[in-house]
Short mmCIF file of C-alpha atoms in Angstrom, two decimals:
data_model
loop_
_atom_site.label_atom_id
_atom_site.label_comp_id
_atom_site.label_asym_id
_atom_site.label_seq_id
_atom_site.Cartn_x
_atom_site.Cartn_y
_atom_site.Cartn_z
CA MET A 1 0.00 -0.01 -0.02
CA ARG A 2 1.37 3.37 -1.01
CA ALA A 3 0.88 6.58 1.03
CA PRO A 4 -0.50 9.58 -0.76
CA ASP A 5 2.02 11.49 -2.67
CA ASN A 6 1.50 15.24 -1.74
CA ARG A 7 5.03 16.42 -2.16
CA LYS A 8 5.96 19.93 -3.06
CA ARG A 9 9.09 21.41 -4.68
CA ARG A 10 11.31 23.42 -2.35
CA ARG A 11 14.25 25.49 -2.96
CA GLY A 12 17.51 24.61 -1.12
CA PHE A 13 19.69 27.13 0.30
CA GLY A 14 22.69 27.03 -2.04
CA PRO A 15 22.53 30.81 -2.31
CA ALA A 16 23.48 31.07 1.33
CA PHE A 17 26.56 29.13 0.60
CA PHE A 18 27.44 31.26 -2.30
CA PHE A 19 26.88 34.32 0.00
CA CYS A 20 29.25 32.79 2.56
CA GLY A 21 31.75 32.21 0.01
CA MET A 22 31.80 35.80 -1.24
CA LEU A 23 32.01 36.87 2.45
CA MET A 24 35.08 34.79 3.19
CA SER A 25 36.79 36.31 -0.30
CA SER A 26 35.83 39.87 0.90
CA ALA A 27 37.20 39.07 4.46
CA CYS A 28 40.59 37.87 3.03
CA ALA A 29 40.98 41.01 1.01
CA ALA A 30 39.88 43.32 3.72
CA SER A 31 41.78 42.27 6.98
CA ASP A 32 44.44 40.21 8.73
CA TYR A 33 43.49 36.68 8.71
CA GLN A 34 44.63 33.03 8.89
CA LEU A 35 43.62 30.23 6.59
CA PHE A 36 42.95 26.72 8.08
CA GLY A 37 41.78 23.57 6.74
CA ARG A 38 41.45 19.75 7.06
CA VAL A 39 40.66 16.45 5.30
CA ASP A 40 39.66 13.66 7.58
CA ALA A 41 38.35 10.09 6.75
CA GLN A 42 37.85 7.04 8.69
CA ILE A 43 36.32 3.56 7.51
CA VAL A 44 35.87 0.62 9.84
CA SER A 45 34.32 -2.64 8.62
CA GLU A 46 34.33 -5.46 11.11
CA PRO A 47 32.43 -8.08 9.06
CA GLU A 48 34.56 -8.04 5.98
CA PRO A 49 37.42 -5.97 4.27
CA ILE A 50 36.38 -2.54 3.06
CA LYS A 51 37.30 -3.44 -0.57
CA ALA A 52 34.83 -6.29 -0.53
CA THR A 53 31.93 -4.09 0.91
CA LEU A 54 32.51 -1.58 -1.89
CA SER A 55 32.47 -4.35 -4.53
CA ASP A 56 29.89 -6.82 -3.31
CA TRP A 57 28.55 -6.11 0.15
CA GLY A 58 28.10 -9.00 2.40
CA LYS A 59 29.78 -11.72 0.26
CA ALA A 60 32.82 -11.85 2.45
CA PHE A 61 30.90 -11.47 5.85
CA ASP A 62 32.38 -13.72 8.49
CA SER A 63 32.11 -12.02 11.88
CA GLY A 64 31.74 -8.56 13.52
CA GLU A 65 28.87 -6.33 14.05
CA ARG A 66 29.78 -2.90 12.83
CA GLN A 67 30.46 -0.83 9.77
CA TRP A 68 31.01 2.85 9.69
CA ALA A 69 32.47 5.68 7.60
CA VAL A 70 33.03 9.28 8.45
CA SER A 71 34.68 11.93 6.29
CA GLN A 72 34.90 15.75 6.14
CA TRP A 73 36.89 18.43 4.31
CA GLU A 74 36.73 21.88 5.64
CA ALA A 75 38.44 25.08 4.51
CA GLY A 76 38.16 28.46 6.23
CA ILE A 77 39.42 31.62 7.83
CA ARG A 78 40.38 32.53 11.19
CA TRP A 79 40.61 36.35 12.41
CA PRO A 80 42.99 37.68 15.18
CA SER A 81 39.89 37.94 17.46
CA GLY A 82 39.40 34.02 17.15
CA LEU A 83 36.29 34.20 15.05
CA GLU A 84 36.10 31.50 12.24
CA LEU A 85 34.19 31.13 9.28
CA SER A 86 34.42 27.82 7.10
CA LEU A 87 32.84 25.81 4.40
CA PHE A 88 32.79 22.02 4.59
CA SER A 89 31.41 18.83 2.94
CA ARG A 90 30.76 15.69 5.02
CA LEU A 91 29.65 12.13 4.84
CA MET A 92 28.51 9.80 7.69
CA ALA A 93 27.39 6.24 7.43
CA ASP A 94 26.65 3.90 10.55
CA LEU A 95 25.45 0.32 10.03
CA ARG A 96 25.03 -2.05 13.04
CA MET A 97 24.11 -5.77 12.77
CA ASN A 98 24.02 -8.61 15.18
CA GLU A 99 26.90 -11.08 14.70
CA GLU A 100 24.78 -14.18 14.32
CA ALA A 101 23.07 -12.58 11.26
CA VAL A 102 26.38 -11.41 9.84
CA ALA A 103 27.76 -14.91 9.68
CA PHE A 104 24.44 -16.46 8.34
CA TYR A 105 24.13 -13.79 5.64
CA GLY A 106 27.77 -14.39 4.73
CA LYS A 107 27.05 -18.08 3.95
CA ILE A 108 23.97 -17.37 2.08
CA SER A 109 25.99 -14.92 -0.15
CA ARG A 110 28.79 -17.38 -0.77
CA LYS A 111 26.19 -20.23 -1.30
CA GLU A 112 27.81 -22.22 1.53
CA PRO A 113 25.97 -25.04 3.29
CA LEU A 114 23.51 -23.99 5.93
CA GLU A 115 22.64 -25.99 9.09
CA PRO A 116 18.98 -27.19 8.73
CA GLY A 117 16.79 -26.12 11.51
CA ARG A 118 18.89 -23.32 12.74
CA MET A 119 17.11 -20.13 13.57
CA VAL A 120 19.11 -16.84 13.59
CA PRO A 121 17.76 -13.46 14.88
CA VAL A 122 18.31 -10.46 12.62
CA ASN A 123 18.79 -6.95 14.02
CA VAL A 124 20.05 -4.24 11.65
CA HIS A 125 20.15 -0.49 12.23
CA VAL A 126 21.28 2.08 9.68
CA ASN A 127 21.89 5.99 9.88
CA GLY A 128 23.62 8.00 7.38
CA TYR A 129 23.68 11.11 5.09
CA THR A 130 25.86 13.51 3.16
CA GLY A 131 26.04 17.25 3.52
CA ASN A 132 27.41 20.54 2.55
CA GLY A 133 27.44 23.69 4.71
CA VAL A 134 28.99 26.49 6.59
CA ARG A 135 30.37 26.75 10.06
CA LEU A 136 30.65 29.68 12.44
CA GLY A 137 33.17 29.31 15.13
CA LEU A 138 35.08 30.94 17.96
CA ARG A 139 38.52 30.22 19.36
CA HIS A 140 39.87 31.69 22.61
CA ARG A 141 43.30 31.22 24.29
CA ASN A 142 44.13 32.25 27.88
CA GLY A 143 47.41 31.32 29.37
CA ASP A 144 47.61 27.55 29.50
CA TRP A 145 44.36 26.63 28.04
CA THR A 146 42.56 26.99 24.66
CA LEU A 147 38.67 26.59 24.04
CA SER A 148 37.06 26.52 20.64
CA GLY A 149 33.50 25.89 19.44
CA GLY A 150 31.31 26.26 16.62
CA ILE A 151 27.75 25.93 14.99
CA SER A 152 27.27 24.41 11.65
CA LEU A 153 24.36 24.46 9.18
CA PHE A 154 24.21 22.26 6.05
CA SER A 155 22.21 21.07 3.29
CA SER A 156 21.70 17.19 3.08
CA ARG A 157 21.13 14.37 0.73
CA HIS A 158 21.53 10.59 0.70
CA LEU A 159 19.13 9.95 3.64
CA MET A 160 19.43 6.50 5.28
CA SER A 161 17.78 5.75 8.53
CA GLY A 162 15.84 3.01 10.22
CA ASP A 163 15.66 -0.75 11.36
CA MET A 164 15.05 -4.25 10.34
CA ASN A 165 14.30 -6.96 13.01
CA GLY A 166 13.33 -10.46 12.27
CA GLN A 167 14.68 -14.08 11.93
CA PHE A 168 16.38 -16.37 9.51
CA THR A 169 15.48 -20.00 9.51
CA ALA A 170 17.45 -22.60 7.51
CA LEU A 171 15.09 -25.00 5.94
CA THR A 172 17.72 -27.31 4.20
CA ASP A 173 21.48 -26.89 3.59
CA SER A 174 20.58 -24.64 0.55
CA ASP A 175 17.14 -23.02 1.49
CA TYR A 176 16.09 -20.64 4.18
CA ASP A 177 13.24 -18.44 5.18
CA LEU A 178 13.45 -14.79 6.33
CA ASN A 179 10.61 -13.06 8.09
CA ALA A 180 11.33 -9.42 9.27
CA ASP A 181 9.59 -6.20 10.03
CA VAL A 182 11.22 -3.15 8.38
CA ASP A 183 10.74 0.47 9.18
CA TYR A 184 13.35 2.68 7.34
CA LEU A 185 13.75 5.81 5.22
CA TYR A 186 16.11 6.04 2.39
CA TYR A 187 17.48 7.61 -0.81
CA ARG A 188 17.64 4.37 -2.60
CA ASP A 189 15.55 1.33 -1.46
CA VAL A 190 18.24 -1.37 -1.07
CA ILE A 191 15.89 -3.87 0.30
CA PHE A 192 12.88 -4.12 -1.82
CA LYS A 193 14.17 -2.00 -4.87
CA ARG A 194 11.32 0.44 -4.97
CA PRO A 195 11.56 2.04 -8.47
CA ASP A 196 11.55 5.88 -9.18
CA VAL A 197 12.39 6.98 -5.74
CA GLU A 198 12.85 10.73 -5.60
CA GLN A 199 15.43 11.96 -2.95
CA ALA A 200 14.78 13.83 0.04
CA SER A 201 16.42 17.20 0.92
CA GLY A 202 17.29 18.15 4.39
CA LEU A 203 18.61 21.04 6.60
CA GLY A 204 20.95 19.99 9.24
CA TRP A 205 22.58 21.50 12.34
CA SER A 206 25.37 20.52 14.79
CA VAL A 207 27.53 22.09 17.52
CA ASP A 208 31.14 21.20 18.21
CA LEU A 209 33.35 21.89 21.25
CA ALA A 210 37.02 21.35 21.84
CA GLY A 211 39.46 22.19 24.61
CA VAL A 212 43.30 21.91 25.13
CA TRP A 213 44.94 22.33 28.44
CA GLN A 214 48.70 22.50 28.84
CA PRO A 215 49.57 22.91 32.56
CA SER A 216 53.21 22.51 31.98
CA ASP A 217 55.80 22.02 29.11
CA THR A 218 55.55 18.18 29.72
CA VAL A 219 51.70 17.65 29.89
CA THR A 220 49.08 18.32 27.25
CA ILE A 221 45.37 17.24 27.62
CA ALA A 222 42.84 17.69 24.68
CA VAL A 223 39.15 16.89 24.47
CA GLY A 224 36.54 17.42 21.79
CA ALA A 225 33.14 16.57 20.65
CA GLU A 226 31.40 16.85 17.32
CA ASP A 227 27.61 16.64 16.36
CA LEU A 228 26.39 17.88 19.77
CA PHE A 229 22.60 18.52 19.70
CA ALA A 230 22.72 17.59 16.13
CA GLY A 231 19.94 16.59 13.70
CA ILE A 232 18.56 16.94 10.18
CA ARG A 233 15.07 18.06 9.22
CA TRP A 234 14.14 16.30 6.00
CA GLN A 235 11.51 17.16 3.48
CA ASP A 236 9.61 14.70 1.46
CA ALA A 237 11.42 11.53 2.67
CA PRO A 238 10.83 8.28 1.11
CA PHE A 239 9.95 5.50 3.48
CA THR A 240 8.82 1.80 3.70
CA ARG A 241 7.02 0.16 6.77
CA ALA A 242 6.44 -3.25 5.97
CA THR A 243 6.89 -6.98 6.98
CA ALA A 244 8.95 -8.90 4.49
CA ASN A 245 9.14 -12.63 3.93
CA THR A 246 10.70 -15.10 1.41
CA ASP A 247 7.53 -16.72 0.31
CA GLN A 248 8.37 -15.31 -3.12
CA LYS A 249 11.97 -16.66 -3.21
CA THR A 250 13.37 -18.43 -6.26
CA TYR A 251 16.40 -20.92 -6.84
CA ASP A 252 19.55 -20.65 -8.89
CA ASP A 253 20.86 -23.54 -11.04
CA SER A 254 22.76 -24.98 -8.03
CA GLY A 255 19.46 -25.09 -6.01
CA PHE A 256 20.32 -22.27 -3.67
CA ALA A 257 17.57 -20.04 -2.62
CA VAL A 258 17.58 -16.42 -4.05
CA PHE A 259 16.06 -13.71 -1.85
CA LYS A 260 13.14 -11.86 -3.58
CA PRO A 261 11.22 -10.27 -0.71
CA LEU A 262 7.48 -10.21 -0.68
CA ILE A 263 6.18 -7.25 1.43
CA SER A 264 3.00 -6.12 3.07
CA GLY A 265 2.80 -2.81 4.39
CA THR A 266 3.17 0.93 3.45
CA GLU A 267 5.50 3.03 1.28
CA GLY A 268 5.32 6.60 0.53
CA TYR A 269 6.77 9.98 1.37
CA LEU A 270 6.83 11.55 4.82
CA LYS A 271 6.26 15.38 4.69
CA THR A 272 8.83 16.02 7.26
CA TYR A 273 11.18 13.80 9.18
CA THR A 274 13.85 14.52 11.89
CA GLN A 275 16.92 12.44 11.87
CA ASP A 276 18.90 12.27 15.10
CA LEU A 277 22.64 12.46 14.78
CA GLU A 278 24.73 10.94 17.83
CA ALA A 279 27.48 13.04 19.29
CA ARG A 280 31.16 11.83 18.54
CA TYR A 281 33.92 12.37 21.22
CA LYS A 282 37.66 12.40 21.08
CA ALA A 283 40.33 12.91 23.80
CA SER A 284 44.21 12.80 24.02
CA MET A 285 46.94 13.10 26.51
CA ARG A 286 50.63 13.55 25.84
CA LEU A 287 53.26 13.39 28.26
CA ARG A 288 56.58 14.84 26.97
CA ARG A 289 60.19 14.73 28.35
CA GLU A 290 62.69 16.48 26.15
CA LEU A 291 62.57 14.74 22.77
CA ILE A 292 60.36 11.86 23.73
CA SER A 293 56.71 11.66 24.29
CA LEU A 294 54.09 9.12 25.54
CA LEU A 295 50.60 9.42 23.89
CA VAL A 296 47.13 8.14 24.91
CA ARG A 297 44.33 8.57 22.73
CA GLY A 298 40.44 7.94 22.95
CA GLN A 299 37.57 7.93 20.57
CA TYR A 300 33.89 7.22 21.20
CA GLN A 301 31.32 7.29 18.33
CA PHE A 302 28.18 5.22 17.16
CA GLY A 303 28.10 3.61 20.64
CA TYR A 304 31.62 2.12 20.23
CA GLY A 305 34.91 3.28 22.05
CA LEU A 306 38.44 2.92 21.06
CA VAL A 307 41.78 3.54 22.84
CA GLY A 308 45.11 4.14 21.19
CA LEU A 309 48.71 4.02 22.77
CA GLY A 310 51.83 5.42 21.28
CA LEU A 311 55.26 7.03 21.34
CA GLY A 312 56.68 10.22 19.69
CA TYR A 313 60.00 11.56 18.95
CA VAL A 314 61.16 14.97 17.76
CA VAL A 315 63.65 15.39 14.88
CA GLU A 316 64.50 18.84 13.81
CA ASP A 317 61.32 20.28 15.05
CA VAL A 318 59.12 17.65 13.54
CA ASP A 319 57.28 15.28 15.86
CA TYR A 320 57.07 11.85 14.62
CA ARG A 321 54.56 9.41 16.41
CA VAL A 322 53.58 5.63 16.37
CA LEU A 323 50.22 4.69 17.75
CA TYR A 324 48.65 1.18 18.10
CA TRP A 325 44.79 0.90 18.36
CA PRO A 326 43.95 -2.50 19.87
CA GLY A 327 40.22 -2.25 19.08
CA THR A 328 40.67 -2.36 15.41
CA ASN A 329 44.36 -3.79 15.53
CA SER A 330 45.48 -0.78 13.67
CA LEU A 331 48.97 0.80 13.50
CA GLY A 332 49.19 4.63 13.17
CA LEU A 333 51.87 6.87 11.88
CA GLU A 334 51.62 10.69 12.56
CA LEU A 335 53.75 13.81 11.57
CA ASP A 336 53.26 17.12 13.39
CA ALA A 337 55.34 19.96 11.85
CA GLY A 338 53.71 22.89 13.58
CA SER A 339 50.94 24.18 11.48
CA LEU A 340 50.89 21.01 9.45
CA ASN A 341 49.79 17.69 10.75
CA PHE A 342 49.33 14.23 8.91
CA ARG A 343 47.82 11.06 10.34
CA VAL A 344 47.31 7.70 8.76
CA SER A 345 46.42 4.35 10.32
CA ALA A 346 45.33 0.89 9.02
CA ASP A 347 44.92 -2.74 10.32
CA HIS A 348 46.71 -4.20 7.22
CA LEU A 349 49.22 -3.10 4.69
CA SER A 350 47.28 -4.91 1.82
CA TRP A 351 44.21 -2.93 0.67
CA PRO A 352 42.27 -6.09 -0.27
CA ASP A 353 42.38 -7.24 3.39
CA ALA A 354 42.07 -3.93 5.23
CA ARG A 355 39.11 -3.52 7.56
CA ALA A 356 40.00 -0.26 9.36
CA VAL A 357 41.61 2.81 7.66
CA ALA A 358 41.97 6.34 8.94
CA VAL A 359 43.61 9.26 7.17
CA SER A 360 43.89 13.05 8.25
CA LEU A 361 45.57 15.97 6.90
CA GLN A 362 45.19 19.41 8.96
CA TYR A 363 46.63 22.82 8.33
CA ASN A 364 46.26 25.48 11.06
CA PHE A 365 43.57 23.56 12.40
CA ASN A 366 42.67 23.83 16.04
CA GLY A 367 39.53 22.02 16.62
CA ILE A 368 39.13 18.38 17.92
CA PRO A 369 42.58 16.75 18.49
#
């Protein structure tokens, strides 16, 4: 059953971004300023290598429960007063699954023998978007501490948000049933292949805060948070609320069941929908003695925490660091040359086998550590 389609065309706020760009250009020409920018990206895929996910999602599933990707580029201006104005583009994707369903779906995708009679719960949650926007921030330094914060507004596309809960049942070694309740919003219907879906557009907002405290030459403590009080207000969001089953499944030449879901429910467009965004936190502590430093880093996002431990050594005013992240089994290398900071980490040197990768390049950036 399809809900009534009462959508209206709405204008975006692209002209506001153009105005901010013109304001930044005018500010550069009119006063003293400092440019800053960053490019950050982190991808973690527990169930399978990242390359496998990008080429054929699910076929290499073996274990694990989470996949996420966060990236952002930002470029802006900072005035002597500490006022900041920047433009940015960002992406966020957060997929959470139960481990039993991950392993079972991997066997189905690879057409491996199933265990007849086995029943496996299915719990899937997804949240994601892309956005382009503007941030207004303020940075203040007083003695041994520095505080910074900002408010961001952004236009959004590629909405994905919702849940699927149900159960797999293995009937034979090559046949299975799936019954699940689905309630999700999307820019593309990846489950039921709904045709001719028109994307929603959204207006998002978020707050970021960061602080650095240096009580002595040997100790530096930094904390930061992004997406505080954050959300996106969507217009004309495609949705499906339905019960799905495999009564309509077919079989391939080898006799394995092929999932073609039969649904009973409602699909349509929500006039408005507010998507909640979870706050993300980072913290770091550095203990330095002459040219050697000890590092502790922490990160919490999407209900998942990571801790990294490392060592640093200064050579000709460049601080080289090595960190290990046990949670993702990743090794990280960093280079800090004053205004320029570069970081990279991965759990494997071979791209086809990598499941955790992070890259960051920052210039005069004084936000989250």
